[in-house]
Amino acid sequence: MSQPLEGARSEVDVVVIGAGPAGENAAGRCADGGLDVVIVERELVGGECSYWGCIPSKVLLRPGDVIAAARRVPGAAETVTGSVDVAAAFARRDRMTGSWSDESQVPWLEDKGIELVRGAGRLAGARV
C-alpha cells in the first residue's frame, strides 16, 4: 500500500509522472500556462534518452558519421586515412553518460517553478 509523501503538498494543478523528454515537455508547457506543476521521477531527470538510449548511441555513431562526411569532401577526402578509434569512442560515451547525475537538468525545472519529487508515481483511485 502506498502512503502520502512526507511534506508533500496535497493540491496542485498538474502532476506529471516521469521526467523524461515527454514529461519535461508537458510539465514545462503547463508551467508556462500558469499552472502549479509537480513532476515525479524515480530515477534521473532527462529519462532514458539522456542516460541509456539516445545520447549514448548518438555519441557512438558520431565519429563514423564525421569520417564518412569528410571522405565525401573533395580536398579533404584524400587526407582521411584512418578509421574510428573504437576505444576512444566508447570512452567518450562513458564520459558523456557515466556520471549518472541529473544536476545539470534539474535547474530548468526550478527556473519554471516546477517542483521535483523523487520517487515512483502511479495513478490510483476510483475514477482513474
mmCIF file of C-alpha atoms in Angstrom:
data_model
loop_
_atom_site.group_PDB
_atom_site.id
_atom_site.type_symbol
_atom_site.label_atom_id
_atom_site.label_comp_id
_atom_site.label_asym_id
_atom_site.label_seq_id
_atom_site.Cartn_x
_atom_site.Cartn_y
_atom_site.Cartn_z
ATOM 1 C CA MET A 1 0.000 0.000 0.000
ATOM 2 C CA SER A 2 1.308 3.430 -0.872
ATOM 3 C CA GLN A 3 1.478 6.293 1.572
ATOM 4 C CA PRO A 4 1.447 10.050 1.065
ATOM 5 C CA LEU A 5 4.876 11.572 0.651
ATOM 6 C CA GLU A 6 6.105 13.248 3.834
ATOM 7 C CA GLY A 7 5.875 17.020 3.449
ATOM 8 C CA ALA A 8 4.235 16.858 0.022
ATOM 9 C CA ARG A 9 1.567 19.373 -0.918
ATOM 10 C CA SER A 10 -1.920 17.913 -1.124
ATOM 11 C CA GLU A 11 -3.141 20.075 -4.014
ATOM 12 C CA VAL A 12 -1.525 21.115 -7.278
ATOM 13 C CA ASP A 13 -2.928 21.742 -10.743
ATOM 14 C CA VAL A 14 -0.897 19.080 -12.564
ATOM 15 C CA VAL A 15 1.161 16.064 -11.537
ATOM 16 C CA VAL A 16 3.408 14.672 -14.269
ATOM 17 C CA ILE A 17 4.739 11.154 -13.743
ATOM 18 C CA GLY A 18 8.154 10.761 -15.341
ATOM 19 C CA ALA A 19 10.751 13.429 -16.131
ATOM 20 C CA GLY A 20 11.832 12.052 -19.487
ATOM 21 C CA PRO A 21 11.534 14.188 -22.633
ATOM 22 C CA ALA A 22 7.727 13.917 -22.827
ATOM 23 C CA GLY A 23 7.257 14.567 -19.115
ATOM 24 C CA GLU A 24 9.622 17.528 -19.153
ATOM 25 C CA ASN A 25 7.804 18.989 -22.149
ATOM 26 C CA ALA A 26 4.351 18.500 -20.608
ATOM 27 C CA ALA A 27 5.439 19.952 -17.263
ATOM 28 C CA GLY A 28 7.110 22.927 -18.947
ATOM 29 C CA ARG A 29 4.080 23.751 -21.081
ATOM 30 C CA CYS A 30 1.754 23.506 -18.097
ATOM 31 C CA ALA A 31 4.022 25.770 -16.038
ATOM 32 C CA ASP A 32 4.271 28.232 -18.939
ATOM 33 C CA GLY A 33 0.467 28.309 -18.928
ATOM 34 C CA GLY A 34 0.443 29.387 -15.297
ATOM 35 C CA LEU A 35 -0.384 26.023 -13.730
ATOM 36 C CA ASP A 36 1.127 24.749 -10.483
ATOM 37 C CA VAL A 37 3.128 21.658 -11.515
ATOM 38 C CA VAL A 38 4.809 18.773 -9.717
ATOM 39 C CA ILE A 39 6.871 16.246 -11.660
ATOM 40 C CA VAL A 40 7.565 12.829 -10.123
ATOM 41 C CA GLU A 41 10.722 10.970 -11.209
ATOM 42 C CA ARG A 42 12.022 7.699 -9.796
ATOM 43 C CA GLU A 43 15.429 7.884 -11.488
ATOM 44 C CA LEU A 44 17.013 10.795 -13.366
ATOM 45 C CA VAL A 45 15.541 13.959 -14.861
ATOM 46 C CA GLY A 46 16.009 13.564 -18.598
ATOM 47 C CA GLY A 47 14.863 9.969 -18.620
ATOM 48 C CA GLU A 48 16.063 7.032 -20.636
ATOM 49 C CA CYS A 49 17.095 9.063 -23.674
ATOM 50 C CA SER A 50 19.726 11.100 -21.849
ATOM 51 C CA TYR A 51 21.368 8.281 -19.938
ATOM 52 C CA TRP A 52 20.706 4.908 -21.608
ATOM 53 C CA GLY A 53 19.230 5.440 -25.076
ATOM 54 C CA CYS A 54 19.512 8.353 -27.488
ATOM 55 C CA ILE A 55 22.562 10.218 -26.233
ATOM 56 C CA PRO A 56 24.873 7.205 -25.738
ATOM 57 C CA SER A 57 24.005 5.753 -29.143
ATOM 58 C CA LYS A 58 24.409 9.089 -30.935
ATOM 59 C CA VAL A 59 27.779 9.647 -29.255
ATOM 60 C CA LEU A 60 28.913 6.275 -30.625
ATOM 61 C CA LEU A 61 27.599 6.972 -34.140
ATOM 62 C CA ARG A 62 29.093 10.466 -34.472
ATOM 63 C CA PRO A 63 32.769 9.554 -35.127
ATOM 64 C CA GLY A 64 31.849 7.306 -38.056
ATOM 65 C CA ASP A 65 29.489 9.937 -39.453
ATOM 66 C CA VAL A 66 32.216 12.590 -39.311
ATOM 67 C CA ILE A 67 34.778 10.377 -41.062
ATOM 68 C CA ALA A 68 32.250 9.435 -43.757
ATOM 69 C CA ALA A 69 31.325 13.098 -44.280
ATOM 70 C CA ALA A 70 34.986 14.139 -44.577
ATOM 71 C CA ARG A 71 35.562 11.415 -47.186
ATOM 72 C CA ARG A 72 32.829 12.986 -49.343
ATOM 73 C CA VAL A 73 34.502 16.423 -49.442
ATOM 74 C CA PRO A 74 36.901 16.978 -52.342
ATOM 75 C CA GLY A 75 40.215 18.166 -50.974
ATOM 76 C CA ALA A 76 39.568 16.645 -47.559
ATOM 77 C CA ALA A 77 38.766 13.105 -48.643
ATOM 78 C CA GLU A 78 42.378 12.407 -49.529
ATOM 79 C CA THR A 79 43.572 13.280 -46.035
ATOM 80 C CA VAL A 80 41.245 10.871 -44.230
ATOM 81 C CA THR A 81 43.264 7.701 -43.895
ATOM 82 C CA GLY A 82 42.255 6.205 -40.573
ATOM 83 C CA SER A 83 39.148 4.657 -39.134
ATOM 84 C CA VAL A 84 37.168 5.126 -35.944
ATOM 85 C CA ASP A 85 39.123 4.575 -32.745
ATOM 86 C CA VAL A 86 36.527 2.367 -31.095
ATOM 87 C CA ALA A 87 38.115 2.519 -27.637
ATOM 88 C CA ALA A 88 38.137 6.325 -27.771
ATOM 89 C CA ALA A 89 34.512 6.376 -28.949
ATOM 90 C CA PHE A 90 33.447 4.196 -26.017
ATOM 91 C CA ALA A 91 35.492 6.328 -23.604
ATOM 92 C CA ARG A 92 33.744 9.470 -24.883
ATOM 93 C CA ARG A 93 30.367 7.790 -24.472
ATOM 94 C CA ASP A 94 31.273 6.878 -20.900
ATOM 95 C CA ARG A 95 32.338 10.480 -20.156
ATOM 96 C CA MET A 96 29.063 11.793 -21.583
ATOM 97 C CA THR A 97 26.814 9.422 -19.652
ATOM 98 C CA GLY A 98 28.862 7.883 -16.857
ATOM 99 C CA SER A 99 28.201 10.325 -14.028
ATOM 100 C CA TRP A 100 24.562 9.281 -13.623
ATOM 101 C CA SER A 101 23.826 12.749 -12.338
ATOM 102 C CA ASP A 102 20.944 14.933 -13.426
ATOM 103 C CA GLU A 103 22.217 18.025 -11.609
ATOM 104 C CA SER A 104 22.579 19.881 -14.920
ATOM 105 C CA GLN A 105 18.961 19.150 -15.897
ATOM 106 C CA VAL A 106 17.200 19.983 -12.627
ATOM 107 C CA PRO A 107 17.720 23.799 -12.684
ATOM 108 C CA TRP A 108 15.349 24.324 -15.620
ATOM 109 C CA LEU A 109 12.559 22.725 -13.544
ATOM 110 C CA GLU A 110 13.345 25.089 -10.696
ATOM 111 C CA ASP A 111 13.523 28.089 -13.052
ATOM 112 C CA LYS A 112 9.994 27.316 -14.278
ATOM 113 C CA GLY A 113 8.678 26.830 -10.750
ATOM 114 C CA ILE A 114 8.150 23.085 -11.232
ATOM 115 C CA GLU A 115 8.539 21.035 -8.071
ATOM 116 C CA LEU A 116 10.551 17.816 -8.467
ATOM 117 C CA VAL A 117 9.511 14.878 -6.299
ATOM 118 C CA ARG A 118 11.939 11.954 -6.263
ATOM 119 C CA GLY A 119 10.041 8.678 -6.177
ATOM 120 C CA ALA A 120 7.652 6.466 -8.104
ATOM 121 C CA GLY A 121 4.247 7.805 -9.038
ATOM 122 C CA ARG A 122 1.134 5.910 -10.005
ATOM 123 C CA LEU A 123 -2.458 6.684 -10.818
ATOM 124 C CA ALA A 124 -4.812 5.387 -8.144
ATOM 125 C CA GLY A 125 -8.403 5.923 -7.145
ATOM 126 C CA ALA A 126 -11.944 5.074 -8.057
ATOM 127 C CA ARG A 127 -12.121 7.451 -11.036
ATOM 128 C CA VAL A 128 -8.778 6.631 -12.597
#
